[in-house]
XYZ file of C-alpha atoms in Angstrom:
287
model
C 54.179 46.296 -28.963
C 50.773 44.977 -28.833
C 47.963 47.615 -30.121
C 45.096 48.013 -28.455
C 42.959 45.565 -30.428
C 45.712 42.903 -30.275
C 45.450 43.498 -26.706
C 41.786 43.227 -25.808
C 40.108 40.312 -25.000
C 37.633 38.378 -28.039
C 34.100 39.420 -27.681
C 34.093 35.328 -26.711
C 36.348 36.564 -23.700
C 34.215 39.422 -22.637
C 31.075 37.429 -22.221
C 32.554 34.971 -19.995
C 34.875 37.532 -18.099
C 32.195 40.133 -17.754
C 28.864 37.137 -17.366
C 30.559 34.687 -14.897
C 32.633 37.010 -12.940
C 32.883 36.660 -8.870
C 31.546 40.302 -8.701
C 28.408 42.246 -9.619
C 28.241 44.307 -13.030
C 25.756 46.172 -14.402
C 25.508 48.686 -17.235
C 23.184 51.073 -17.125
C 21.691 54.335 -18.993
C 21.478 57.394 -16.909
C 18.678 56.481 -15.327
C 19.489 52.951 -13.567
C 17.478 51.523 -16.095
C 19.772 48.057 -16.943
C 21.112 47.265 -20.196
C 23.229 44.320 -18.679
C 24.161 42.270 -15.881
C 25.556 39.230 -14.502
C 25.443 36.606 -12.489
C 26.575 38.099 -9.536
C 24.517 40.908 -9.730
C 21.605 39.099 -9.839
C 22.328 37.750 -6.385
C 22.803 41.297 -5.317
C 19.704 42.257 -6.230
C 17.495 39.100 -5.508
C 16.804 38.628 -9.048
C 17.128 39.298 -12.238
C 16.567 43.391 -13.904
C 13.711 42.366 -15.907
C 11.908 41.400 -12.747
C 12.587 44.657 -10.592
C 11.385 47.076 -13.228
C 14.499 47.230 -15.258
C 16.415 48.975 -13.177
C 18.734 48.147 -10.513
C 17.293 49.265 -6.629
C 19.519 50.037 -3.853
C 20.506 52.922 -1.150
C 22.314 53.645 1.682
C 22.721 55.832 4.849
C 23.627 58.201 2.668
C 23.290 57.503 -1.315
C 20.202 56.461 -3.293
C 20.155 55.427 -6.819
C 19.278 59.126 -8.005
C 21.628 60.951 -5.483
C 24.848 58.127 -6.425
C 23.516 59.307 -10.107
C 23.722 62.954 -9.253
C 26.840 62.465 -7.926
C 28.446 60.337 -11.151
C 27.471 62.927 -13.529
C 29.422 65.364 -11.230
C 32.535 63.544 -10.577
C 32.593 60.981 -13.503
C 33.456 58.096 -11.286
C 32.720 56.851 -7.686
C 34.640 54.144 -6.011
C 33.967 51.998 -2.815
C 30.878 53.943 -2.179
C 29.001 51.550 0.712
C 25.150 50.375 -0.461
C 22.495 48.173 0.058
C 20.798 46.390 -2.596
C 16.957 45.597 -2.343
C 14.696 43.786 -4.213
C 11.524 44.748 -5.521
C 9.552 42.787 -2.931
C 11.066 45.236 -0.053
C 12.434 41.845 2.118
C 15.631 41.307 0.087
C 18.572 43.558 1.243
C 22.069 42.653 0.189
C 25.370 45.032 1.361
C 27.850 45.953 -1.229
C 30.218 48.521 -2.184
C 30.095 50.162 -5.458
C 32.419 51.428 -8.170
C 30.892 53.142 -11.133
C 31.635 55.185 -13.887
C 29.745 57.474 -15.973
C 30.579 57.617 -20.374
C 28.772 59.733 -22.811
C 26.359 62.615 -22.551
C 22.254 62.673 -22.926
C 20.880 59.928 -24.668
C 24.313 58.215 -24.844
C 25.352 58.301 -21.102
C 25.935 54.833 -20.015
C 27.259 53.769 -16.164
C 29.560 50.747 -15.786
C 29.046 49.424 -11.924
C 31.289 47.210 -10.848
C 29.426 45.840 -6.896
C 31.741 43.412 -4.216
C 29.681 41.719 -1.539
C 30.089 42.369 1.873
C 31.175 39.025 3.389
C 30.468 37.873 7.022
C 33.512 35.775 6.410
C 35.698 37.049 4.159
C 37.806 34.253 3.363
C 36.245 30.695 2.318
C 35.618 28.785 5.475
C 34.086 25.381 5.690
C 30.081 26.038 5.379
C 27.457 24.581 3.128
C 24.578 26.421 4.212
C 22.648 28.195 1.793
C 20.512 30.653 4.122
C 22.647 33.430 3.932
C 24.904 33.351 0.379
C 26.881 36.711 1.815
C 27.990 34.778 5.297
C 31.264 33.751 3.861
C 33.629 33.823 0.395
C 32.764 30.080 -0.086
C 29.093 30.475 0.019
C 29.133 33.630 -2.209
C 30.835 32.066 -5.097
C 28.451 29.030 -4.427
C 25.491 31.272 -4.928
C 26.756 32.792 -8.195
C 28.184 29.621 -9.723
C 24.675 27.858 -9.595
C 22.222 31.028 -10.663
C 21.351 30.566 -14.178
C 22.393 33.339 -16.806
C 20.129 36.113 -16.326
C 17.662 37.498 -19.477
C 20.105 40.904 -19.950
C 23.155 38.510 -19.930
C 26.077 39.930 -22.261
C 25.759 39.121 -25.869
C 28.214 39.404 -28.619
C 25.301 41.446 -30.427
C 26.291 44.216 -27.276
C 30.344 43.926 -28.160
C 30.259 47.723 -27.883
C 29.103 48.065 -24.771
C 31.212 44.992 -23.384
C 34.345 46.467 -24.949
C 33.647 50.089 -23.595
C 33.049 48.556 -20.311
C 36.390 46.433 -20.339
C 38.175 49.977 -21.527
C 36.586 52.080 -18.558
C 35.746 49.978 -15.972
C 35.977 51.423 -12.455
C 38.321 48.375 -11.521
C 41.056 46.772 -12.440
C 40.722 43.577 -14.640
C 43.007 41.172 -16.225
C 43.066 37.722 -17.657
C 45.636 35.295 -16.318
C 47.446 31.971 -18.539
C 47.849 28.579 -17.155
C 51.747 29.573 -17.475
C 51.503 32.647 -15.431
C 51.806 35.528 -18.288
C 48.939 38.094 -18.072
C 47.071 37.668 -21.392
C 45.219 40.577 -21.291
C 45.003 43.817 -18.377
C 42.713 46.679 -18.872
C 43.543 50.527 -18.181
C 42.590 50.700 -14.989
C 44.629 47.690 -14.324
C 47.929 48.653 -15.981
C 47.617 52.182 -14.316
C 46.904 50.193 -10.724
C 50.328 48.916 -11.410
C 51.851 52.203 -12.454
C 53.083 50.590 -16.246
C 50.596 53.090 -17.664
C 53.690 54.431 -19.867
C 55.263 51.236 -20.574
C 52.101 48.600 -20.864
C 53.858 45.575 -22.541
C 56.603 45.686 -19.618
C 53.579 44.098 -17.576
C 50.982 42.824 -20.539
C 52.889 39.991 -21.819
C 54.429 39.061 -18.770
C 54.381 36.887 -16.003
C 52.033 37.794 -13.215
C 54.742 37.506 -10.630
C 56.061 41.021 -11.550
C 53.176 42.671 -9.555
C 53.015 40.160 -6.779
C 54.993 41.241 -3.302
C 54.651 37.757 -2.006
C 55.667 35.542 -4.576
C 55.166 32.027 -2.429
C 51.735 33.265 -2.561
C 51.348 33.719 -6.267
C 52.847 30.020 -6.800
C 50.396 28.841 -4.388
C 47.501 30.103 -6.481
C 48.811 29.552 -9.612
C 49.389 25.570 -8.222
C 45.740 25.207 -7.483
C 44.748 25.710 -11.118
C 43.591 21.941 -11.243
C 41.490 22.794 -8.323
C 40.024 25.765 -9.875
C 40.286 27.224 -6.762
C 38.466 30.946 -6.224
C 40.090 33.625 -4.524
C 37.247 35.824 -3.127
C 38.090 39.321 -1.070
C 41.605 38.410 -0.714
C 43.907 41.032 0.720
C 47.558 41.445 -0.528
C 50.125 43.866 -1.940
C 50.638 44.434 -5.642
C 54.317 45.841 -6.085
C 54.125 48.648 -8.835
C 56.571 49.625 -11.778
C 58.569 51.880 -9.132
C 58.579 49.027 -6.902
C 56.088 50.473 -4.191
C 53.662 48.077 -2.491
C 49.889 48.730 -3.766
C 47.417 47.371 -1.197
C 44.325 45.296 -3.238
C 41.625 43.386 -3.031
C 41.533 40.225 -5.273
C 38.702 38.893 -6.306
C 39.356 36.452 -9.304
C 38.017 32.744 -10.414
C 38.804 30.726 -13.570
C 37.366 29.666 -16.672
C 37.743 26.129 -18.085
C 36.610 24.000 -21.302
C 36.580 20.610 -21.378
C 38.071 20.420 -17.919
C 41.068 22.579 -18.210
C 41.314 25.813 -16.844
C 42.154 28.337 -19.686
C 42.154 31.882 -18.143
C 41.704 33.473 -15.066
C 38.554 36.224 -14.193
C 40.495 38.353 -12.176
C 39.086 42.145 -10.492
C 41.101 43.633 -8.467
C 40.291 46.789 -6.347
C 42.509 49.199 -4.148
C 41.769 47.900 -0.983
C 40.308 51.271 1.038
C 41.685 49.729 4.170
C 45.224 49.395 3.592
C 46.176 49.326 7.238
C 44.875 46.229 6.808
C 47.447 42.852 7.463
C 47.939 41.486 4.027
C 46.496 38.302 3.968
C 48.222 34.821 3.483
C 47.211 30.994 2.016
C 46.900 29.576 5.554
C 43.747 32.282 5.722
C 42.058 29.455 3.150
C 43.004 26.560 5.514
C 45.442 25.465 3.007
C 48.940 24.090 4.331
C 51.223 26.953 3.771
């Protein structure tokens, strides 16, 4: 059995997984004030930290910065809260919906936010626009892939904070092989899948254990050449007991030297599991 060093990413692995990632993350003191970020929440927010006072700025009909604050270091941990991010000029606005979670106490409180876009299309349709980067999947992970790292990037000099953000993240992550076996799964992950108990049942693995629809998984795991994103995508995990878990996938790949080596994957409960699962001919792909 694995420990829980052996089973954690490399600091290498966290930079890329956390930096590059198809969804916005941010880690922040108790304030909002930003100690990281990505990519993706730079688009969020319309630019980088640095340049909107250090601190991330959104709202919502019903939750500002302070009062989603308030509420954090009250419940611990929010999840699919609905927001709008704004940038410090007052024109930018993007949508988004929020997981966080709160560590520590005074000076050492940190929040982890983990931010999905809302998408006018949620599935990659054929567009190459760049007016609106939230109109549809294939246009958000445009947007992301081509804005450069920002200032409070990850570091390895922050492994602390990256590894205490893989350990409590407010979403499930895990790291996928070429051959199928998940590599590496965090807690939230393993406990999505209900192998909190038994972890190396699942860790170790191949990713087809949690997948209802296995012609699906094959599918994705076929496009690897492709490097093919999967952005918003609806479909049922299966947990340990068997049970169908209703998620949100939102996962891309990394490669060196032209070969993919590892998936990105975050993976939410989906709040609207009423929802129809979706399926590869949503992509436009021959089934």
């Amino acid at each position: 059995m694995p420990n829980d060093q052996q089973s954690a990413p490399s600091v290498e692995q966290l930079i890329d997984v956390i930096a590059n990632s198809s969804v916005g993350i941010a880690v922040t003191d108790r304030s909002g004030a930003v100690v990281l970020h990505n990519r993706a929440q730079s688009v969020l927010m319309g630019g980088e930290a640095d340049h909107l006072g250090g601190r991330i700025l959104l709202d919502g009909a019903q939750d500002g910065l302070k009062t989603l604050i308030q509420r954090l270091e009250e419940e611990q941990r929010i999840e699919n809260v609905q927001v709008t991010y704004r940038g410090i000029d007052g024109t930018h606005e993007r949508a988004s919906w929020v997981n966080a979670v709160l560590t520590g106490s005074g000076d050492g409180t940190r929040i982890h936010w983990v931010s999905r876009p809302e998408l006018g299309e949620r599935l990659p349709v054929s567009n190459d626009s760049a007016e609106d980067v939230t109109s549809d999947a294939a246009s958000w992970i445009r947007a992301v892939n081509e804005r450069p790292l920002p200032t409070l990037a990850p570091t390895a000099e922050q492994e602390d904070v990256l590894r205490e953000f893989y350990r409590v993240a407010p979403v499930a992550i895990h790291l996928i092989g070429v051959n199928g076996q998940v590599m590496h799964a965090n807690p939230a992950d393993v406990a999505l899948v209900g192998y909190t108990a038994a972890p190396t049942e699942y860790v170790g693995g191949h990713i087809r254990t949690i997948y209802e629809d296995k012609g699906l998984l094959d599918d994705f795991l076929g496009r690897w050449d492709q490097d093919s994103p999967i952005i918003n995508f609806r479909a049922n995990f299966l947990t340990r007991e068997g049970a169908p878990k209703p998620v949100l996938i939102f996962s891309t790949a990394q490669a060196e030297g032209g070969s993919v080596t590892n998936t990105r994957c975050f993976v939410f409960s989906d709040p609207e599991p009423q929802r129809a699962r979706d399926n590869i001919s949503a992509f436009g792909w021959p089934a």
